[in-house]
PDB file of C-alpha atoms in Angstrom:
ATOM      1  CA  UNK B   9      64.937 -16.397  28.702  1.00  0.00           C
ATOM      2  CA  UNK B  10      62.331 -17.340  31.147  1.00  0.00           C
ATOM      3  CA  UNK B  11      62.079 -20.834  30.014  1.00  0.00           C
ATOM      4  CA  UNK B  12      65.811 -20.951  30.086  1.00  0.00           C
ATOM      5  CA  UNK B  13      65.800 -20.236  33.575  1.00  0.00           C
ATOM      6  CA  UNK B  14      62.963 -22.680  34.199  1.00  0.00           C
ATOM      7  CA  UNK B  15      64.762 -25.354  32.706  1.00  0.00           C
ATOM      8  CA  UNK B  16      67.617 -24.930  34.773  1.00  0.00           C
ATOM      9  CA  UNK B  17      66.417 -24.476  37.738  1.00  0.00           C
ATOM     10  CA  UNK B  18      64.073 -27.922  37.178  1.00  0.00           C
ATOM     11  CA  UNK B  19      67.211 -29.689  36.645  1.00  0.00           C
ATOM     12  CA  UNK B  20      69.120 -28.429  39.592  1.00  0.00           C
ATOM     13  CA  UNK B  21      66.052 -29.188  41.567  1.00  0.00           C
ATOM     14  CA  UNK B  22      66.254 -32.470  40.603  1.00  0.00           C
ATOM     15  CA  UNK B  23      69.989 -32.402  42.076  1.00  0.00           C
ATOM     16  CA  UNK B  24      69.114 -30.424  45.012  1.00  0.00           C
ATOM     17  CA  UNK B  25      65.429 -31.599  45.928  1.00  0.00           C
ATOM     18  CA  UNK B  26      63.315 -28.603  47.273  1.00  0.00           C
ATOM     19  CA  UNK B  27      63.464 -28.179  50.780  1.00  0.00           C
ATOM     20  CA  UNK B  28      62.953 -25.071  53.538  1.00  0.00           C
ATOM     21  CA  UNK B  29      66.318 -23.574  52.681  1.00  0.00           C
ATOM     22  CA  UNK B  30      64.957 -22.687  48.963  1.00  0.00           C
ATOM     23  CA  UNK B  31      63.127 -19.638  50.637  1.00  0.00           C
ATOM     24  CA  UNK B  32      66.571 -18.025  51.515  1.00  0.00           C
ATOM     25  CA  UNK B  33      67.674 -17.758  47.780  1.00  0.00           C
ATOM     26  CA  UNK B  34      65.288 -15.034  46.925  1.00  0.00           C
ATOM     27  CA  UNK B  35      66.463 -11.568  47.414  1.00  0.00           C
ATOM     28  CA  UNK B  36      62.947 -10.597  48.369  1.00  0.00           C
ATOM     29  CA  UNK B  37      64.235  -6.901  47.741  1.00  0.00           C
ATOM     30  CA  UNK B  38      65.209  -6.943  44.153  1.00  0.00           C
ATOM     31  CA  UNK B  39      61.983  -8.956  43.011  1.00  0.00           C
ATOM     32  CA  UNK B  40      59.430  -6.509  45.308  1.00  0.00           C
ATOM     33  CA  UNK B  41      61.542  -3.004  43.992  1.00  0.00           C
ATOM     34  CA  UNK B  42      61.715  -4.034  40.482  1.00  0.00           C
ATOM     35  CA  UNK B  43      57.791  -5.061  40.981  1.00  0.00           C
ATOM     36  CA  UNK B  44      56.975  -1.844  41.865  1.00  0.00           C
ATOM     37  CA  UNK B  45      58.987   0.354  39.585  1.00  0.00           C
ATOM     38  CA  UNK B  46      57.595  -1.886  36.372  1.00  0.00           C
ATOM     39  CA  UNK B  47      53.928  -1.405  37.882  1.00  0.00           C
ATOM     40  CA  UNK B  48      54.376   2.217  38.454  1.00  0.00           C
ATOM     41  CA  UNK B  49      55.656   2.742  34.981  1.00  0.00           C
ATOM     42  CA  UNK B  50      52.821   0.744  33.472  1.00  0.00           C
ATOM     43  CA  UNK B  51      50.807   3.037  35.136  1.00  0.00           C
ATOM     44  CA  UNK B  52      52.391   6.204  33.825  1.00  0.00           C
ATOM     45  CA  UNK B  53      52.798   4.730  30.069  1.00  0.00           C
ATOM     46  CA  UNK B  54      48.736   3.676  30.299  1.00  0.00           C
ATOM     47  CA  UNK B  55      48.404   8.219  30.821  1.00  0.00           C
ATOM     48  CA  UNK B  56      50.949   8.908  27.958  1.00  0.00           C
ATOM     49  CA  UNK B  57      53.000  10.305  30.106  1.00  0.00           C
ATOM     50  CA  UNK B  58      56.363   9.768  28.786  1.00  0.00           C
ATOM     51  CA  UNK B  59      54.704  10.273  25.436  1.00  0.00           C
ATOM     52  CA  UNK B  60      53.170  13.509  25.785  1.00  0.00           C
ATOM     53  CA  UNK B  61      56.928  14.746  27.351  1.00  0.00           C
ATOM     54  CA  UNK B  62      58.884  13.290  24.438  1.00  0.00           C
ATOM     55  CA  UNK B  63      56.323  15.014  21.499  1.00  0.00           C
ATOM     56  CA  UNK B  64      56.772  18.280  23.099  1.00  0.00           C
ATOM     57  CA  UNK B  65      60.177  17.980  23.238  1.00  0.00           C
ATOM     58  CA  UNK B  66      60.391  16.875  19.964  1.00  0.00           C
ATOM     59  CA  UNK B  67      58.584  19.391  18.514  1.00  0.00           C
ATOM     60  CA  UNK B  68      60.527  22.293  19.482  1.00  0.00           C
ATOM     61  CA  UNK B  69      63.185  21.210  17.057  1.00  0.00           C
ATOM     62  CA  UNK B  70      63.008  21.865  13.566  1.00  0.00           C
ATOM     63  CA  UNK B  71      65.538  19.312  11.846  1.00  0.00           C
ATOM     64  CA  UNK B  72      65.677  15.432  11.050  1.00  0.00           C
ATOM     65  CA  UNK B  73      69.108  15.274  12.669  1.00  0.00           C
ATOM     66  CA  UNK B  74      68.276  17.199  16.069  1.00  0.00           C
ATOM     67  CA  UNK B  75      65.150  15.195  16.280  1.00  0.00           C
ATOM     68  CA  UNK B  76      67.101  12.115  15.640  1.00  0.00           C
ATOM     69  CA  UNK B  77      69.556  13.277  18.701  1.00  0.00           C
ATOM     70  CA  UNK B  78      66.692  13.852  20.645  1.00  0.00           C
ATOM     71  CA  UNK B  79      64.885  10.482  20.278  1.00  0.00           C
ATOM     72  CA  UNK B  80      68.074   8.890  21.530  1.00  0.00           C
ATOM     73  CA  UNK B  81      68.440  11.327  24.312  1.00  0.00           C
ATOM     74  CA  UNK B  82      65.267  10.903  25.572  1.00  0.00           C
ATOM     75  CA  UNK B  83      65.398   6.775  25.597  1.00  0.00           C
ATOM     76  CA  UNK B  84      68.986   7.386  27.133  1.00  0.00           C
ATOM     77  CA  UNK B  85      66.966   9.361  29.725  1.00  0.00           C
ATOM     78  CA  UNK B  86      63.944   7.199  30.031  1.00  0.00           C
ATOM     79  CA  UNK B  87      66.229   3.958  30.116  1.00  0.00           C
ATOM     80  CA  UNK B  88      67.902   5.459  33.685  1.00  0.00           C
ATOM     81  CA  UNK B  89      64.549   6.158  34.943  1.00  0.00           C
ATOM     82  CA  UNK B  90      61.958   3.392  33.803  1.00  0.00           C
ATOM     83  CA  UNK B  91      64.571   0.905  32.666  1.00  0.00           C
ATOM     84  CA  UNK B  92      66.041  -0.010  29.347  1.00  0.00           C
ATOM     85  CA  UNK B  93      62.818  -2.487  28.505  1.00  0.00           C
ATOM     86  CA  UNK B  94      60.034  -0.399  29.403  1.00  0.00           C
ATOM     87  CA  UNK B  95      62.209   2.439  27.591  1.00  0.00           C
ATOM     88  CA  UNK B  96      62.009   1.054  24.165  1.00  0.00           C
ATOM     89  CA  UNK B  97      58.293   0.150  24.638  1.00  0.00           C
ATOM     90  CA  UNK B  98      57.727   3.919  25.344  1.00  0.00           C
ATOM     91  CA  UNK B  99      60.160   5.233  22.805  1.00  0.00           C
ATOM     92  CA  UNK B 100      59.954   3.149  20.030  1.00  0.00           C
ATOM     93  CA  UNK B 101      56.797   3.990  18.914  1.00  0.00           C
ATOM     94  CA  UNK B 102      57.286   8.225  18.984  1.00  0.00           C
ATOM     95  CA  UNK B 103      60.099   7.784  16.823  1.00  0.00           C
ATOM     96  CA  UNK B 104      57.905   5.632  14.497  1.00  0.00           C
ATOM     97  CA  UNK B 105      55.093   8.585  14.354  1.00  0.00           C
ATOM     98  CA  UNK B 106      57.549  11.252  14.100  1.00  0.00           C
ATOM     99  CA  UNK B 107      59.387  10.041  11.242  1.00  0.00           C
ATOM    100  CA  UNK B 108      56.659   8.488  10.150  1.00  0.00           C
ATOM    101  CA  UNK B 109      54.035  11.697   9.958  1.00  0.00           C
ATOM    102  CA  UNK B 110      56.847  14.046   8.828  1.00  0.00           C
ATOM    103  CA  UNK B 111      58.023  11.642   5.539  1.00  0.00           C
ATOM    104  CA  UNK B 112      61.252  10.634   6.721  1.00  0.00           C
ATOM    105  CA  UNK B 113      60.617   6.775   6.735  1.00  0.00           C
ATOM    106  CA  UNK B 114      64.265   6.394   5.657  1.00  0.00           C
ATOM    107  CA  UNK B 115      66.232   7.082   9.199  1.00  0.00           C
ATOM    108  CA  UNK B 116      63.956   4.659  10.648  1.00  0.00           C
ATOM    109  CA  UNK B 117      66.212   1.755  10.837  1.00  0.00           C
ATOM    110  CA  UNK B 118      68.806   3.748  11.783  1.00  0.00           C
ATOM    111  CA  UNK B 119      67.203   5.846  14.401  1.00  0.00           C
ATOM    112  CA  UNK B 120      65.644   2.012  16.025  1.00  0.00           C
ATOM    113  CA  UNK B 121      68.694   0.852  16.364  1.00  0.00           C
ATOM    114  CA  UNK B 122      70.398   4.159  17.863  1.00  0.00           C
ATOM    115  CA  UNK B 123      67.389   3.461  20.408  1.00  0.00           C
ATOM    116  CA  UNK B 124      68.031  -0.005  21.488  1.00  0.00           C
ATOM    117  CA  UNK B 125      71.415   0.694  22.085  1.00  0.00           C
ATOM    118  CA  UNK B 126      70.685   3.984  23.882  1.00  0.00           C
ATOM    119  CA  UNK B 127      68.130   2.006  26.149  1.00  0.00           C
ATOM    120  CA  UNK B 128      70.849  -0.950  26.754  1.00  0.00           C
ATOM    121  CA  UNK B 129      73.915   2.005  27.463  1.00  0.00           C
ATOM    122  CA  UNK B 130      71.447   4.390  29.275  1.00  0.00           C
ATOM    123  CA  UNK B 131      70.387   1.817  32.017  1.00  0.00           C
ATOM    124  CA  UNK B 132      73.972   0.939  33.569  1.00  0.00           C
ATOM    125  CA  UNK B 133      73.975   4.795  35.159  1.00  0.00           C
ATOM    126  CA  UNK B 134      71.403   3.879  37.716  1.00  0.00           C
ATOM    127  CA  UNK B 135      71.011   1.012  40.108  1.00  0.00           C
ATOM    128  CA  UNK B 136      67.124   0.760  38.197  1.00  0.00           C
ATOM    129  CA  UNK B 137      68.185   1.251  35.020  1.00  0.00           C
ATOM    130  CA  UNK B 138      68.068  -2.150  33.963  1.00  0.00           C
ATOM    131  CA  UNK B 139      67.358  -5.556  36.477  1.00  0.00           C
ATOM    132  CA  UNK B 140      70.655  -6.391  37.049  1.00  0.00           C
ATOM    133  CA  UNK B 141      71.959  -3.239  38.433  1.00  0.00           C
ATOM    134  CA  UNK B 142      69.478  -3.497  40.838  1.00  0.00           C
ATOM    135  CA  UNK B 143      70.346  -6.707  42.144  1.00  0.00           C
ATOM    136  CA  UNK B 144      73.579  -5.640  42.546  1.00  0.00           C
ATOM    137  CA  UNK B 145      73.036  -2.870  44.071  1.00  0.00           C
ATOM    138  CA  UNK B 146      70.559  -4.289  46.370  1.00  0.00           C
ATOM    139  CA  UNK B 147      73.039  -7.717  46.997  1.00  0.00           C
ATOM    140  CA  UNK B 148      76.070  -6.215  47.713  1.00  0.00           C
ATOM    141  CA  UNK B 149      75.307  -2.973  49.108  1.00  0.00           C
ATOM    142  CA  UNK B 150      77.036  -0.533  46.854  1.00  0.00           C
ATOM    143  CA  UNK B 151      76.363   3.270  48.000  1.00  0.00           C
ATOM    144  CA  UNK B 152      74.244   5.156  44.881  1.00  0.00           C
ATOM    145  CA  UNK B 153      77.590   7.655  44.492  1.00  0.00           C
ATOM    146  CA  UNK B 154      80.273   5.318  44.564  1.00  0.00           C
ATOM    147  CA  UNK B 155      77.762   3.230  41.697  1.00  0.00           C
ATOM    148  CA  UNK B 156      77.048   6.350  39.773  1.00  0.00           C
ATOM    149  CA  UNK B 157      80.550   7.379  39.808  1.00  0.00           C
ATOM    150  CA  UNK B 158      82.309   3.566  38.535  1.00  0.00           C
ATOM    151  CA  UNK B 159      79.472   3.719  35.650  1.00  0.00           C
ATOM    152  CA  UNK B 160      79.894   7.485  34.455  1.00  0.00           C
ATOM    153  CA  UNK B 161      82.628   7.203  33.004  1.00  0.00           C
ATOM    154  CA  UNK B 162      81.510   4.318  29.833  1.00  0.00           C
ATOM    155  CA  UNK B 163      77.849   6.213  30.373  1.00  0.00           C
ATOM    156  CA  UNK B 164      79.483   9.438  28.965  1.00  0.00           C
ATOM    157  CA  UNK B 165      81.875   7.912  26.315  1.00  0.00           C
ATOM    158  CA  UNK B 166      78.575   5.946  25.700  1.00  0.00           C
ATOM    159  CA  UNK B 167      76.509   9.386  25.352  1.00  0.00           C
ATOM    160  CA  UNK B 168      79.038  11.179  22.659  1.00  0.00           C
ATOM    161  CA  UNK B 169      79.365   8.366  20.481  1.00  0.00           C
ATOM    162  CA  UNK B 170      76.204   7.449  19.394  1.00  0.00           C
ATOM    163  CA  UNK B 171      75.675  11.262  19.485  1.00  0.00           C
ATOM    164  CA  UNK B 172      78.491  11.540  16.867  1.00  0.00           C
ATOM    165  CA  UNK B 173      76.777   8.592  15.090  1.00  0.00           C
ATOM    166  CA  UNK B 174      73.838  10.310  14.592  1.00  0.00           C
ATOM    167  CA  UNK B 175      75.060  13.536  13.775  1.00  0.00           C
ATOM    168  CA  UNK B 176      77.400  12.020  10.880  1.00  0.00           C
ATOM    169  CA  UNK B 177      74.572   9.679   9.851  1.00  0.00           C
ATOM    170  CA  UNK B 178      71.540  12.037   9.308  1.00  0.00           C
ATOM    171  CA  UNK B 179      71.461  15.096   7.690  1.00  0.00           C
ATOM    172  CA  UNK B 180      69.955  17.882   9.422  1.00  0.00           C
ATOM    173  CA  UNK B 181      66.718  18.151   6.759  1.00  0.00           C
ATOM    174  CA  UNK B 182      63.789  20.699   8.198  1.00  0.00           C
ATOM    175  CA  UNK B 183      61.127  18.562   9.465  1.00  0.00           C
ATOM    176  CA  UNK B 184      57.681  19.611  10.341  1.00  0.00           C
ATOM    177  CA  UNK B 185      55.101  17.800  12.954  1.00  0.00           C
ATOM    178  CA  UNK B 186      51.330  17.531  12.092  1.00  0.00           C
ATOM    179  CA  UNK B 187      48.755  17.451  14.812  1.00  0.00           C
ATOM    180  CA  UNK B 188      49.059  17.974  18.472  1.00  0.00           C
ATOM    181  CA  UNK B 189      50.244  15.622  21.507  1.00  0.00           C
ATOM    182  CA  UNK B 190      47.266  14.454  23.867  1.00  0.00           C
ATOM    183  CA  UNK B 191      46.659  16.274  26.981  1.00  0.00           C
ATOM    184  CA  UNK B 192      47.852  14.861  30.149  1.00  0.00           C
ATOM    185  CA  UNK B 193      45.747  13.657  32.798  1.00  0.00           C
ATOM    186  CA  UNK B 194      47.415  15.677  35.704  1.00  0.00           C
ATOM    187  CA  UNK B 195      45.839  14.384  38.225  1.00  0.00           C
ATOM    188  CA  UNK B 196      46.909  10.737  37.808  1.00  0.00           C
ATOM    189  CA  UNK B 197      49.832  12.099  36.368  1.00  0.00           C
ATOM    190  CA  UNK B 198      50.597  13.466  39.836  1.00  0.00           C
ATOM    191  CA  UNK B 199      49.803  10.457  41.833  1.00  0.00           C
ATOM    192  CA  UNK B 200      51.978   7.756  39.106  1.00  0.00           C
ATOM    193  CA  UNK B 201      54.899  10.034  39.934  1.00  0.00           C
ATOM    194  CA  UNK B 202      54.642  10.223  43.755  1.00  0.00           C
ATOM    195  CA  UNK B 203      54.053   6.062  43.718  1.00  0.00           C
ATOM    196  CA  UNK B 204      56.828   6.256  41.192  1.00  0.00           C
ATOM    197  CA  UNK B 205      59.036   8.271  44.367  1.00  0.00           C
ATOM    198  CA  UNK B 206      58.122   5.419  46.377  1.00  0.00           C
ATOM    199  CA  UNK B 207      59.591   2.742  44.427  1.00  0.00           C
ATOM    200  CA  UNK B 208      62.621   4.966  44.171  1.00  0.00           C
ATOM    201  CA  UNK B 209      62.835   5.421  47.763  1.00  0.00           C
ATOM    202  CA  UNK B 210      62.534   2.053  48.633  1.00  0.00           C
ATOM    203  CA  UNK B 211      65.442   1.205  46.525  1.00  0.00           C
ATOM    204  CA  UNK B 212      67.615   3.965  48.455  1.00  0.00           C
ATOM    205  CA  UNK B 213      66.313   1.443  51.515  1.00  0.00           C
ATOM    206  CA  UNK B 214      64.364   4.446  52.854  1.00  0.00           C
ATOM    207  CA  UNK B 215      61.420   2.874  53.214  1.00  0.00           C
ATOM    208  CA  UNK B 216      60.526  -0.313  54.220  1.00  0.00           C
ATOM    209  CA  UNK B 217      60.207  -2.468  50.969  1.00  0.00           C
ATOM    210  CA  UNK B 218      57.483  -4.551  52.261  1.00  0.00           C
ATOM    211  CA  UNK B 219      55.889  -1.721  53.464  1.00  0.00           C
ATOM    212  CA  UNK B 220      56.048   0.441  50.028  1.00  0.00           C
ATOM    213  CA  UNK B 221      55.500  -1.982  47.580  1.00  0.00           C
ATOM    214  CA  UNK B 222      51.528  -2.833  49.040  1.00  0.00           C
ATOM    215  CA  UNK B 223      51.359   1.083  49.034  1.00  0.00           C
ATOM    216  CA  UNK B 224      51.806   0.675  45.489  1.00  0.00           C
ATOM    217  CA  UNK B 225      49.806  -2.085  45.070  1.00  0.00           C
ATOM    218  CA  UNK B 226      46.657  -0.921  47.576  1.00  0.00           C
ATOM    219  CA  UNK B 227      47.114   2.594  45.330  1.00  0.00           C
ATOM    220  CA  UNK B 228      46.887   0.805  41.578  1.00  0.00           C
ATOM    221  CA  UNK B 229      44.429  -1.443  42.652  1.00  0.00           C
ATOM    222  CA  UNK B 230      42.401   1.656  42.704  1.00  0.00           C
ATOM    223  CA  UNK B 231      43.395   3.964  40.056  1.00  0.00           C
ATOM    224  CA  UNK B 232      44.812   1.884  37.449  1.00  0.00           C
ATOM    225  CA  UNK B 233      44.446  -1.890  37.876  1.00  0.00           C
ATOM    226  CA  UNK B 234      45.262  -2.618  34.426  1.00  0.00           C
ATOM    227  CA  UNK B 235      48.696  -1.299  35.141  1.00  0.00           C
ATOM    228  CA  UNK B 236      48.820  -4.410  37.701  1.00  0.00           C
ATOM    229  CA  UNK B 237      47.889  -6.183  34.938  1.00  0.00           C
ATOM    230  CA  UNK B 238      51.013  -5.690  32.572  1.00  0.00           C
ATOM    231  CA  UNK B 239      53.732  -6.159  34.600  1.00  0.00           C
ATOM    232  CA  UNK B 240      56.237  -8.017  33.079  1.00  0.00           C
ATOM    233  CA  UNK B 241      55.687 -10.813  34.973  1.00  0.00           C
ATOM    234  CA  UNK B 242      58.108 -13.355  32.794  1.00  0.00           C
ATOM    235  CA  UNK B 243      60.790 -11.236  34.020  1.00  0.00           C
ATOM    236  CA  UNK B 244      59.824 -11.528  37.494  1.00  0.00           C
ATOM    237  CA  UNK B 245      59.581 -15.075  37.321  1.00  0.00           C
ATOM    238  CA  UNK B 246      63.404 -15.258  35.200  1.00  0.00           C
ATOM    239  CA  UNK B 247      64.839 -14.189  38.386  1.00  0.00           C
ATOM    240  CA  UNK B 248      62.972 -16.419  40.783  1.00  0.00           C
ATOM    241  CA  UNK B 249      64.098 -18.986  38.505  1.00  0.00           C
ATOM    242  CA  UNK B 250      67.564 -17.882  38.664  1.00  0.00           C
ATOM    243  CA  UNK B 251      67.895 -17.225  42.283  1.00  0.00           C
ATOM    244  CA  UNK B 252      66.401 -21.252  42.703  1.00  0.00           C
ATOM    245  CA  UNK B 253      69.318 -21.987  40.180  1.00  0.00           C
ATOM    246  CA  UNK B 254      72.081 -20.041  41.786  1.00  0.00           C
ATOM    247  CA  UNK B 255      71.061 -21.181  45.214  1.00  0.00           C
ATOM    248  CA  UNK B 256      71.189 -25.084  44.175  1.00  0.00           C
ATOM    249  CA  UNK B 257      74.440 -24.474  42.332  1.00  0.00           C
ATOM    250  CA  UNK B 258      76.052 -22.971  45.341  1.00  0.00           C
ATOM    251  CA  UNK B 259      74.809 -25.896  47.307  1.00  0.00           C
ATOM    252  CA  UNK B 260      75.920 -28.825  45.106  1.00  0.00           C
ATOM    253  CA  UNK B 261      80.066 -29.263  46.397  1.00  0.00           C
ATOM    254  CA  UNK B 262      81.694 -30.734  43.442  1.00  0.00           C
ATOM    255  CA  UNK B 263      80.013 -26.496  41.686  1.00  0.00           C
ATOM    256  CA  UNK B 264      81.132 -24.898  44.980  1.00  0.00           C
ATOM    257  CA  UNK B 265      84.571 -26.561  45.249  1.00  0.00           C
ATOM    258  CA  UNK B 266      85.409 -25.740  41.120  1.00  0.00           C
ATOM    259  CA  UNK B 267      84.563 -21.991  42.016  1.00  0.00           C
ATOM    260  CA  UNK B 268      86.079 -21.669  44.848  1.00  0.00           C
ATOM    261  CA  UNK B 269      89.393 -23.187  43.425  1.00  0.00           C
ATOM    262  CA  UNK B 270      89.058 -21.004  40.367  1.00  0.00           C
ATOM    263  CA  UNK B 271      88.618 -17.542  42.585  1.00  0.00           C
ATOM    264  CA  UNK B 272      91.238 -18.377  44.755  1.00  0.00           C
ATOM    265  CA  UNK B 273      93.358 -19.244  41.513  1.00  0.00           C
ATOM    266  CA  UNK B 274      92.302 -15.559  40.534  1.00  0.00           C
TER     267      UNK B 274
END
């Protein structure tokens, strides 16, 4: 997807040759919020945080079909919070070792792709649940209720049916867990999750984003530099490639004059 974008933003450049107006097609927001919430989740995935949680919730159940339910709830969960990508990089792998370590290889496949589709479904609820929402959020200025409230409705429908799927598909077969979760690191633990508050309050624009996303840097720099390391930086540069696309598209007239005939047609 990256290239993608590369490509056609190269040939739009080519169109629209690079000058001092490029720098106003970045939303500067979107790219330094959805820096910061990737870093601070690399962060917390590099302490097993959402790891730990999910084998200790998954433990308390005692059936293939409630831990089945639960696996999807939790990347439905995680997809809101850390984004559908980083969700299925987290989840994916517990539902491997707990079907896996209790000998029920067989709802594998099934239970993956309940997963990705929980991740995908799970991340329209909140304006970070997946990239896009956040640059619309962030572009046009939507307020978080009136957001949550034109997404809940497909979010819920989106909820019971793959619920229903999963209850119909696996049969509720007693399942038992061998070994125990790691233990958490709670002091890091505590400090991901108030950098991860940060990110979240910078997206609610109360915080300066400039000003919270070198918080988040200066503070991983120290405690966790690998997390700075595995930012998804492809993605980053997708939508820098996309905003130089957009932003030459909307500047070439026989582009601007189609679309604006078409939307006034509409």
């Amino acid at each position: 997807v990256m290239v993608i974008a590369f490509v056609a933003a190269a040939i739009t450049a080519f169109i629209v040759p690079p000058d001092e107006k490029y720098l106003a097609y970045f939303d500067y927001k979107t790219l330094a919020c959805l820096f910061s919430v990737l870093a601070v989740v690399c962060a917390l995935k590099n302490v097993k945080f959402f790891y730990i949680l999910a084998c200790n919730i998954v433990k308390k159940f005692a059936n293939v079909r409630l831990c089945v339910i639960v696996l999807v709830w939790v990347t439905f969960i995680g997809s809101m919070l850390i984004a559908n990508d980083m969700a299925l990089l987290t989840f994916l792998p517990l539902g491997y070792y707990v079907l896996h370590t209790a000998g029920k290889e067989r709802y594998m496949a099934f239970t993956f792709i309940m997963q990705n589709i929980a991740a995908n479904l799970g991340g329209m609820l909140t304006p970070f649940g997946n990239p896009q929402n956040l640059y619309l959020y962030s572009k046009f200025n939507i307020p978080i209720g009136e957001f949550t409230m034109i997404m809940l409705p497909p979010f819920l429908f989106s909820v019971a049916l793959i619920t229903v799927c999963c209850a119909i598909f696996v049969k509720p077969e007693p399942i038992t867990l061998t070994g125990k979760p790691d233990k958490i690191n709670r002091n890091r633990t505590a400090a991901y999750l108030f950098l991860f508050a940060i990110a979240i309050i910078i997206v609610f624009n109360f915080m300066p984003y400039i000003i919270g996303m070198l918080f988040i840097i200066a503070a991983l720099a120290v405690l966790d530099r690998k997390a700075l390391a595995m930012v998804d930086y492809p993605l980053l540069l997708t939508f820098v490639f996309f905003f130089i696309f957009a932003g030459n598209m909307a500047r070439i007239d026989v582009v601007k004059e189609l679309f604006s005939s078409v939307l006034h047609i509409i």
